[in-house]
């Protein structure tokens, strides 16, 4: 799937969502959205399961936290596509290009706007913003 940096497919800047066929969809559950948000913070990088557990439950995690996390990951894979979430050595990895995540696209556009402004290209700066 080729994605333009101006059109992310994973939204975590606000409520977590996924763009499918031009429409934004909410995750199947709030916890699945939270897992997506954590993984989207480090696209293409392994995120230790312990970091996800901490983000979702803090110190107040369920006794069956490993199984519960696996259930949420399973739902995320069904929603996002199983090939987009990998598990290796106790870590999970979101296999998306950073340009597919709204926060990374936003950051890139802000940097581009700053460079355009410094170059005196206010029209381009406005376009980036």
N, CA and C atoms as an extended XYZ file, in Angstrom:
387
Properties=species:S:1:pos:R:3:atomname:S:1:resname:S:1:resid:I:1 pbc="F F F"
N         0.850       -1.169        0.000 N   UNK     1
C         0.000        0.000        0.000 CA  UNK     1
C         0.893        1.228        0.000 C   UNK     1
N         0.896        1.995       -1.072 N   UNK     2
C         1.656        3.241       -1.124 CA  UNK     2
C         0.842        4.337       -0.454 C   UNK     2
N         1.497        5.041        0.436 N   UNK     3
C         0.801        6.066        1.207 CA  UNK     3
C         1.554        7.370        1.073 C   UNK     3
N         0.851        8.414        0.734 N   UNK     4
C         1.448        9.738        0.678 CA  UNK     4
C         1.638       10.259        2.085 C   UNK     4
N         2.770       10.919        2.372 N   UNK     5
C         2.969       11.461        3.709 CA  UNK     5
C         1.882       12.439        4.134 C   UNK     5
N         1.158       13.014        3.196 N   UNK     6
C         0.084       13.931        3.557 CA  UNK     6
C        -1.198       13.194        3.927 C   UNK     6
N        -1.197       11.884        3.765 N   UNK     7
C        -2.407       11.115        4.029 CA  UNK     7
C        -2.102        9.908        4.914 C   UNK     7
N        -1.910       10.125        6.204 N   UNK     8
C        -1.629        8.982        7.080 CA  UNK     8
C        -2.809        8.034        7.151 C   UNK     8
N        -2.509        6.796        7.472 N   UNK     9
C        -3.574        5.807        7.614 CA  UNK     9
C        -3.802        5.420        9.068 C   UNK     9
N        -2.875        5.795        9.945 N   UNK    10
C        -3.036        5.516       11.368 CA  UNK    10
C        -3.092        6.843       12.108 C   UNK    10
N        -4.190        7.045       12.793 N   UNK    11
C        -4.365        8.279       13.548 CA  UNK    11
C        -4.262        8.022       15.037 C   UNK    11
N        -3.290        8.669       15.679 N   UNK    12
C        -3.160        8.564       17.133 CA  UNK    12
C        -2.997        9.938       17.771 C   UNK    12
N        -3.033       10.983       16.946 N   UNK    13
C        -2.901       12.347       17.442 CA  UNK    13
C        -4.107       12.715       18.305 C   UNK    13
N        -5.255       12.205       17.951 N   UNK    14
C        -6.478       12.339       18.740 CA  UNK    14
C        -6.887       10.931       19.143 C   UNK    14
N        -8.173       10.646       19.108 N   UNK    15
C        -8.594        9.266       19.383 CA  UNK    15
C        -7.989        8.324       18.341 C   UNK    15
N        -7.515        7.150       18.745 N   UNK    16
C        -6.919        6.231       17.781 CA  UNK    16
C        -7.927        5.819       16.712 C   UNK    16
N        -7.453        5.779       15.476 N   UNK    17
C        -8.313        5.375       14.364 CA  UNK    17
C        -7.452        4.907       13.203 C   UNK    17
N        -8.104        4.326       12.222 N   UNK    18
C        -7.456        3.758       11.056 CA  UNK    18
C        -8.243        4.180        9.821 C   UNK    18
N        -7.515        4.664        8.788 N   UNK    19
C        -8.192        5.050        7.549 CA  UNK    19
C        -8.201        3.855        6.607 C   UNK    19
N        -9.404        3.424        6.266 N   UNK    20
C        -9.607        2.305        5.357 CA  UNK    20
C       -10.518        2.787        4.244 C   UNK    20
N       -10.024        2.672        3.002 N   UNK    21
C       -10.797        3.093        1.833 CA  UNK    21
C       -11.325        4.516        2.002 C   UNK    21
N       -10.470        5.404        2.490 N   UNK    22
C       -10.813        6.814        2.609 CA  UNK    22
C       -11.662        7.198        3.800 C   UNK    22
N       -12.008        6.245        4.645 N   UNK    23
C       -12.851        6.532        5.814 CA  UNK    23
C       -12.114        6.165        7.091 C   UNK    23
N       -12.274        7.006        8.101 N   UNK    24
C       -11.655        6.744        9.396 CA  UNK    24
C       -12.539        5.815       10.201 C   UNK    24
N       -11.929        4.767       10.761 N   UNK    25
C       -12.647        3.787       11.569 CA  UNK    25
C       -12.070        3.750       12.977 C   UNK    25
N       -12.935        3.603       13.945 N   UNK    26
C       -12.523        3.469       15.338 CA  UNK    26
C       -12.064        2.035       15.588 C   UNK    26
N       -11.174        1.826       16.554 N   UNK    27
C       -10.743        0.453       16.862 CA  UNK    27
C       -11.887       -0.349       17.461 C   UNK    27
N       -11.786       -1.671       17.408 N   UNK    28
C       -12.868       -2.506       17.944 CA  UNK    28
C       -13.091       -2.311       19.446 C   UNK    28
N       -12.028       -1.993       20.182 N   UNK    29
C       -12.155       -1.702       21.614 CA  UNK    29
C       -11.201       -0.574       21.980 C   UNK    29
N       -11.444        0.038       23.118 N   UNK    30
C       -10.573        1.121       23.591 CA  UNK    30
C        -9.158        0.602       23.842 C   UNK    30
N        -9.031       -0.605       24.403 N   UNK    31
C        -7.710       -1.157       24.695 CA  UNK    31
C        -6.932       -1.447       23.409 C   UNK    31
N        -7.600       -1.894       22.369 N   UNK    32
C        -6.930       -2.119       21.079 CA  UNK    32
C        -6.396       -0.791       20.559 C   UNK    32
N        -7.171        0.258       20.700 N   UNK    33
C        -6.711        1.591       20.299 CA  UNK    33
C        -5.506        2.042       21.099 C   UNK    33
N        -5.488        1.708       22.368 N   UNK    34
C        -4.347        2.084       23.209 CA  UNK    34
C        -3.101        1.301       22.812 C   UNK    34
N        -3.265        0.029       22.488 N   UNK    35
C        -2.123       -0.767       22.017 CA  UNK    35
C        -1.593       -0.161       20.718 C   UNK    35
N        -2.484        0.186       19.799 N   UNK    36
C        -2.073        0.814       18.546 CA  UNK    36
C        -1.313        2.102       18.817 C   UNK    36
N        -1.798        2.907       19.733 N   UNK    37
C        -1.143        4.175       20.037 CA  UNK    37
C         0.277        3.948       20.544 C   UNK    37
N         0.452        2.979       21.417 N   UNK    38
C         1.796        2.693       21.936 CA  UNK    38
C         2.711        2.225       20.806 C   UNK    38
N         2.261        1.272       20.018 N   UNK    39
C         3.102        0.751       18.937 CA  UNK    39
C         3.395        1.807       17.874 C   UNK    39
N         2.432        2.686       17.616 N   UNK    40
C         2.612        3.720       16.593 CA  UNK    40
C         3.637        4.767       17.017 C   UNK    40
N         3.949        4.814       18.295 N   UNK    41
C         4.992        5.721       18.751 CA  UNK    41
C         6.379        5.295       18.310 C   UNK    41
N         6.526        4.036       17.955 N   UNK    42
C         7.798        3.487       17.509 CA  UNK    42
C         7.573        2.592       16.296 C   UNK    42
N         7.113        3.134       15.164 N   UNK    43
C         6.889        2.269       14.001 CA  UNK    43
C         8.199        1.629       13.549 C   UNK    43
N         8.108        0.372       13.165 N   UNK    44
C         9.232       -0.418       12.679 CA  UNK    44
C        10.308       -0.639       13.737 C   UNK    44
N         9.958       -0.451       15.013 N   UNK    45
C        10.893       -0.716       16.108 CA  UNK    45
C        10.220       -1.657       17.106 C   UNK    45
N        10.986       -2.578       17.676 N   UNK    46
C        10.391       -3.469       18.674 CA  UNK    46
C        10.017       -2.707       19.945 C   UNK    46
N         8.814       -2.944       20.412 N   UNK    47
C         8.322       -2.340       21.655 CA  UNK    47
C         8.126       -3.475       22.654 C   UNK    47
N         8.888       -3.465       23.739 N   UNK    48
C         8.759       -4.550       24.716 CA  UNK    48
C         7.329       -4.656       25.245 C   UNK    48
N         6.878       -5.894       25.424 N   UNK    49
C         5.536       -6.117       25.957 CA  UNK    49
C         5.372       -5.402       27.293 C   UNK    49
N         6.425       -5.346       28.083 N   UNK    50
C         6.355       -4.662       29.383 CA  UNK    50
C         6.010       -3.184       29.222 C   UNK    50
N         6.502       -2.542       28.169 N   UNK    51
C         6.179       -1.127       27.922 CA  UNK    51
C         4.702       -0.970       27.579 C   UNK    51
N         4.174       -1.916       26.800 N   UNK    52
C         2.753       -1.856       26.439 CA  UNK    52
C         1.896       -2.079       27.678 C   UNK    52
N         2.272       -3.061       28.489 N   UNK    53
C         1.535       -3.351       29.729 CA  UNK    53
C         1.530       -2.115       30.628 C   UNK    53
N         2.674       -1.482       30.776 N   UNK    54
C         2.774       -0.278       31.613 CA  UNK    54
C         1.860        0.829       31.082 C   UNK    54
N         1.839        1.013       29.763 N   UNK    55
C         1.010        2.064       29.172 CA  UNK    55
C        -0.482        1.774       29.331 C   UNK    55
N        -0.859        0.510       29.258 N   UNK    56
C        -2.273        0.160       29.349 CA  UNK    56
C        -2.790        0.088       30.778 C   UNK    56
N        -1.980       -0.477       31.672 N   UNK    57
C        -2.493       -0.739       33.017 CA  UNK    57
C        -1.659       -0.151       34.147 C   UNK    57
N        -0.446        0.278       33.866 N   UNK    58
C         0.421        0.730       34.943 CA  UNK    58
C         0.694       -0.409       35.901 C   UNK    58
N         0.681       -0.108       37.192 N   UNK    59
C         0.926       -1.145       38.200 CA  UNK    59
C        -0.318       -1.974       38.497 C   UNK    59
N        -1.453       -1.566       37.973 N   UNK    60
C        -2.721       -2.222       38.276 CA  UNK    60
C        -3.155       -3.141       37.129 C   UNK    60
N        -2.246       -4.004       36.696 N   UNK    61
C        -2.561       -4.881       35.564 CA  UNK    61
C        -3.276       -6.141       36.046 C   UNK    61
N        -4.034       -6.764       35.141 N   UNK    62
C        -4.738       -7.996       35.521 CA  UNK    62
C        -3.746       -9.123       35.787 C   UNK    62
N        -4.177      -10.114       36.550 N   UNK    63
C        -3.321      -11.272       36.858 CA  UNK    63
C        -2.923      -12.025       35.586 C   UNK    63
N        -3.774      -12.000       34.613 N   UNK    64
C        -3.532      -12.704       33.349 CA  UNK    64
C        -3.039      -11.732       32.280 C   UNK    64
N        -2.147      -10.820       32.655 N   UNK    65
C        -1.756       -9.724       31.775 CA  UNK    65
C        -1.167      -10.205       30.444 C   UNK    65
N        -0.365      -11.272       30.463 N   UNK    66
C         0.229      -11.748       29.217 CA  UNK    66
C        -0.853      -12.212       28.242 C   UNK    66
N        -1.802      -13.004       28.742 N   UNK    67
C        -2.888      -13.483       27.890 CA  UNK    67
C        -3.788      -12.338       27.437 C   UNK    67
N        -4.056      -11.422       28.355 N   UNK    68
C        -4.917      -10.288       28.019 CA  UNK    68
C        -4.273       -9.440       26.919 C   UNK    68
N        -2.963       -9.191       27.037 N   UNK    69
C        -2.263       -8.431       25.997 CA  UNK    69
C        -2.309       -9.185       24.670 C   UNK    69
N        -2.117      -10.493       24.698 N   UNK    70
C        -2.175      -11.274       23.462 CA  UNK    70
C        -3.542      -11.179       22.800 C   UNK    70
N        -4.598      -11.139       23.594 N   UNK    71
C        -5.949      -10.983       23.043 CA  UNK    71
C        -6.073       -9.630       22.355 C   UNK    71
N        -5.596       -8.572       23.007 N   UNK    72
C        -5.662       -7.234       22.398 CA  UNK    72
C        -4.830       -7.169       21.119 C   UNK    72
N        -3.654       -7.787       21.128 N   UNK    73
C        -2.811       -7.830       19.924 CA  UNK    73
C        -3.524       -8.598       18.819 C   UNK    73
N        -4.181       -9.683       19.157 N   UNK    74
C        -4.924      -10.464       18.169 CA  UNK    74
C        -6.021       -9.621       17.519 C   UNK    74
N        -6.744       -8.870       18.333 N   UNK    75
C        -7.797       -7.989       17.795 CA  UNK    75
C        -7.181       -6.888       16.928 C   UNK    75
N        -6.030       -6.356       17.350 N   UNK    76
C        -5.351       -5.336       16.547 CA  UNK    76
C        -4.930       -5.897       15.206 C   UNK    76
N        -4.409       -7.112       15.197 N   UNK    77
C        -3.995       -7.745       13.933 CA  UNK    77
C        -5.179       -7.959       13.003 C   UNK    77
N        -6.306       -8.371       13.558 N   UNK    78
C        -7.501       -8.567       12.737 CA  UNK    78
C        -7.957       -7.245       12.122 C   UNK    78
N        -7.868       -6.180       12.893 N   UNK    79
C        -8.344       -4.869       12.450 CA  UNK    79
C        -7.369       -4.209       11.481 C   UNK    79
N        -6.075       -4.289       11.797 N   UNK    80
C        -5.048       -3.585       11.030 CA  UNK    80
C        -4.479       -4.429        9.898 C   UNK    80
N        -4.499       -5.735       10.081 N   UNK    81
C        -3.868       -6.659        9.143 CA  UNK    81
C        -2.781       -7.412        9.881 C   UNK    81
N        -2.877       -8.731        9.873 N   UNK    82
C        -1.963       -9.516       10.707 CA  UNK    82
C        -0.508       -9.341       10.308 C   UNK    82
N        -0.254       -9.007        9.046 N   UNK    83
C         1.122       -8.827        8.592 CA  UNK    83
C         1.738       -7.520        9.105 C   UNK    83
N         0.942       -6.670        9.738 N   UNK    84
C         1.451       -5.368       10.191 CA  UNK    84
C         1.874       -5.348       11.657 C   UNK    84
N         1.698       -6.454       12.362 N   UNK    85
C         2.130       -6.519       13.768 CA  UNK    85
C         2.911       -7.815       13.954 C   UNK    85
N         4.187       -7.677       14.292 N   UNK    86
C         5.041       -8.846       14.511 CA  UNK    86
C         5.380       -8.992       15.990 C   UNK    86
N         5.716      -10.211       16.376 N   UNK    87
C         6.141      -10.505       17.742 CA  UNK    87
C         7.478      -11.229       17.684 C   UNK    87
N         8.461      -10.703       18.402 N   UNK    88
C         9.779      -11.333       18.491 CA  UNK    88
C        10.345      -11.093       19.878 C   UNK    88
N        10.798      -12.140       20.511 N   UNK    89
C        11.547      -12.034       21.769 CA  UNK    89
C        10.881      -11.112       22.794 C   UNK    89
N         9.592      -11.276       23.017 N   UNK    90
C         8.903      -10.500       24.042 CA  UNK    90
C         8.580       -9.070       23.654 C   UNK    90
N         8.739       -8.728       22.368 N   UNK    91
C         8.423       -7.389       21.881 CA  UNK    91
C         7.468       -7.481       20.701 C   UNK    91
N         6.725       -6.424       20.509 N   UNK    92
C         5.834       -6.311       19.359 CA  UNK    92
C         6.313       -5.169       18.485 C   UNK    92
N         6.118       -5.315       17.169 N   UNK    93
C         6.553       -4.283       16.243 CA  UNK    93
C         5.447       -3.990       15.239 C   UNK    93
N         5.163       -2.702       15.082 N   UNK    94
C         4.186       -2.243       14.099 CA  UNK    94
C         4.925       -2.006       12.789 C   UNK    94
N         4.590       -2.781       11.773 N   UNK    95
C         5.283       -2.719       10.493 CA  UNK    95
C         4.576       -1.747        9.551 C   UNK    95
N         4.737       -0.483        9.828 N   UNK    96
C         4.229        0.566        8.957 CA  UNK    96
C         5.325        1.607        8.804 C   UNK    96
N         5.304        2.286        7.697 N   UNK    97
C         6.220        3.397        7.498 CA  UNK    97
C         5.785        4.549        8.402 C   UNK    97
N         6.716        5.272        9.001 N   UNK    98
C         6.310        6.403        9.843 CA  UNK    98
C         5.386        7.397        9.129 C   UNK    98
N         5.502        7.508        7.805 N   UNK    99
C         4.622        8.428        7.070 CA  UNK    99
C         3.165        7.991        7.107 C   UNK    99
N         2.905        6.771        7.569 N   UNK   100
C         1.537        6.282        7.692 CA  UNK   100
C         0.914        6.632        9.041 C   UNK   100
N         1.689        7.261        9.929 N   UNK   101
C         1.220        7.615       11.263 CA  UNK   101
C         1.070        9.133       11.339 C   UNK   101
N        -0.089        9.605       11.745 N   UNK   102
C        -0.363       11.041       11.712 CA  UNK   102
C         0.624       11.884       12.508 C   UNK   102
N         1.101       11.408       13.642 N   UNK   103
C         2.013       12.217       14.450 CA  UNK   103
C         3.333       12.448       13.734 C   UNK   103
N         3.825       11.440       13.018 N   UNK   104
C         5.074       11.598       12.281 CA  UNK   104
C         4.868       12.507       11.066 C   UNK   104
N         3.719       12.392       10.419 N   UNK   105
C         3.404       13.264        9.295 CA  UNK   105
C         3.307       14.708        9.760 C   UNK   105
N         2.667       14.929       10.888 N   UNK   106
C         2.540       16.277       11.449 CA  UNK   106
C         3.924       16.862       11.719 C   UNK   106
N         4.773       16.092       12.366 N   UNK   107
C         6.117       16.564       12.696 CA  UNK   107
C         6.902       16.904       11.428 C   UNK   107
N         6.827       16.045       10.420 N   UNK   108
C         7.530       16.297        9.165 CA  UNK   108
C         7.013       17.561        8.496 C   UNK   108
N         5.700       17.780        8.521 N   UNK   109
C         5.135       18.984        7.907 CA  UNK   109
C         5.546       20.250        8.652 C   UNK   109
N         5.618       20.187        9.967 N   UNK   110
C         6.071       21.353       10.743 CA  UNK   110
C         7.515       21.679       10.386 C   UNK   110
N         8.377       20.665       10.306 N   UNK   111
C         9.774       20.905        9.945 CA  UNK   111
C         9.889       21.477        8.533 C   UNK   111
N         9.119       20.941        7.611 N   UNK   112
C         9.143       21.454        6.233 CA  UNK   112
C         8.675       22.903        6.187 C   UNK   112
N         7.651       23.223        6.968 N   UNK   113
C         7.153       24.600        7.012 CA  UNK   113
C         8.205       25.542        7.586 C   UNK   113
N         8.916       25.101        8.613 N   UNK   114
C         9.970       25.939        9.192 CA  UNK   114
C        11.075       26.205        8.180 C   UNK   114
N        11.475       25.177        7.439 N   UNK   115
C        12.519       25.360        6.425 CA  UNK   115
C        12.043       26.290        5.306 C   UNK   115
N        10.820       26.119        4.898 N   UNK   116
C        10.272       26.990        3.844 CA  UNK   116
C        10.203       28.441        4.322 C   UNK   116
N         9.800       28.637        5.558 N   UNK   117
C         9.727       30.006        6.098 CA  UNK   117
C        11.113       30.633        6.146 C   UNK   117
N        12.091       29.870        6.611 N   UNK   118
C        13.469       30.386        6.667 CA  UNK   118
C        14.000       30.736        5.287 C   UNK   118
N        13.538       30.018        4.273 N   UNK   119
C        13.958       30.285        2.892 CA  UNK   119
C        13.134       31.397        2.259 C   UNK   119
N        12.210       31.973        3.024 N   UNK   120
C        11.379       33.055        2.496 CA  UNK   120
C        10.226       32.581        1.639 C   UNK   120
N         9.925       31.316        1.663 N   UNK   121
C         8.841       30.740        0.870 CA  UNK   121
C         7.609       30.574        1.747 C   UNK   121
N         6.968       31.681        2.093 N   UNK   122
C         5.816       31.636        2.976 CA  UNK   122
C         4.656       30.856        2.372 C   UNK   122
N         4.511       30.911        1.045 N   UNK   123
C         3.438       30.154        0.392 CA  UNK   123
C         3.625       28.652        0.623 C   UNK   123
N         4.874       28.188        0.522 N   UNK   124
C         5.138       26.765        0.755 CA  UNK   124
C         4.981       26.412        2.224 C   UNK   124
N         5.377       27.333        3.102 N   UNK   125
C         5.233       27.081        4.533 CA  UNK   125
C         3.766       26.879        4.880 C   UNK   125
N         2.902       27.731        4.330 N   UNK   126
C         1.469       27.613        4.580 CA  UNK   126
C         0.945       26.286        4.049 C   UNK   126
N         1.406       25.879        2.878 N   UNK   127
C         0.972       24.595        2.310 CA  UNK   127
C         1.314       23.428        3.231 C   UNK   127
N         2.505       23.461        3.819 N   UNK   128
C         2.921       22.377        4.710 CA  UNK   128
C         2.079       22.367        5.985 C   UNK   128
N         1.736       23.550        6.455 N   UNK   129
C         0.933       23.603        7.687 CA  UNK   129
C        -0.517       23.310        7.400 C   UNK   129
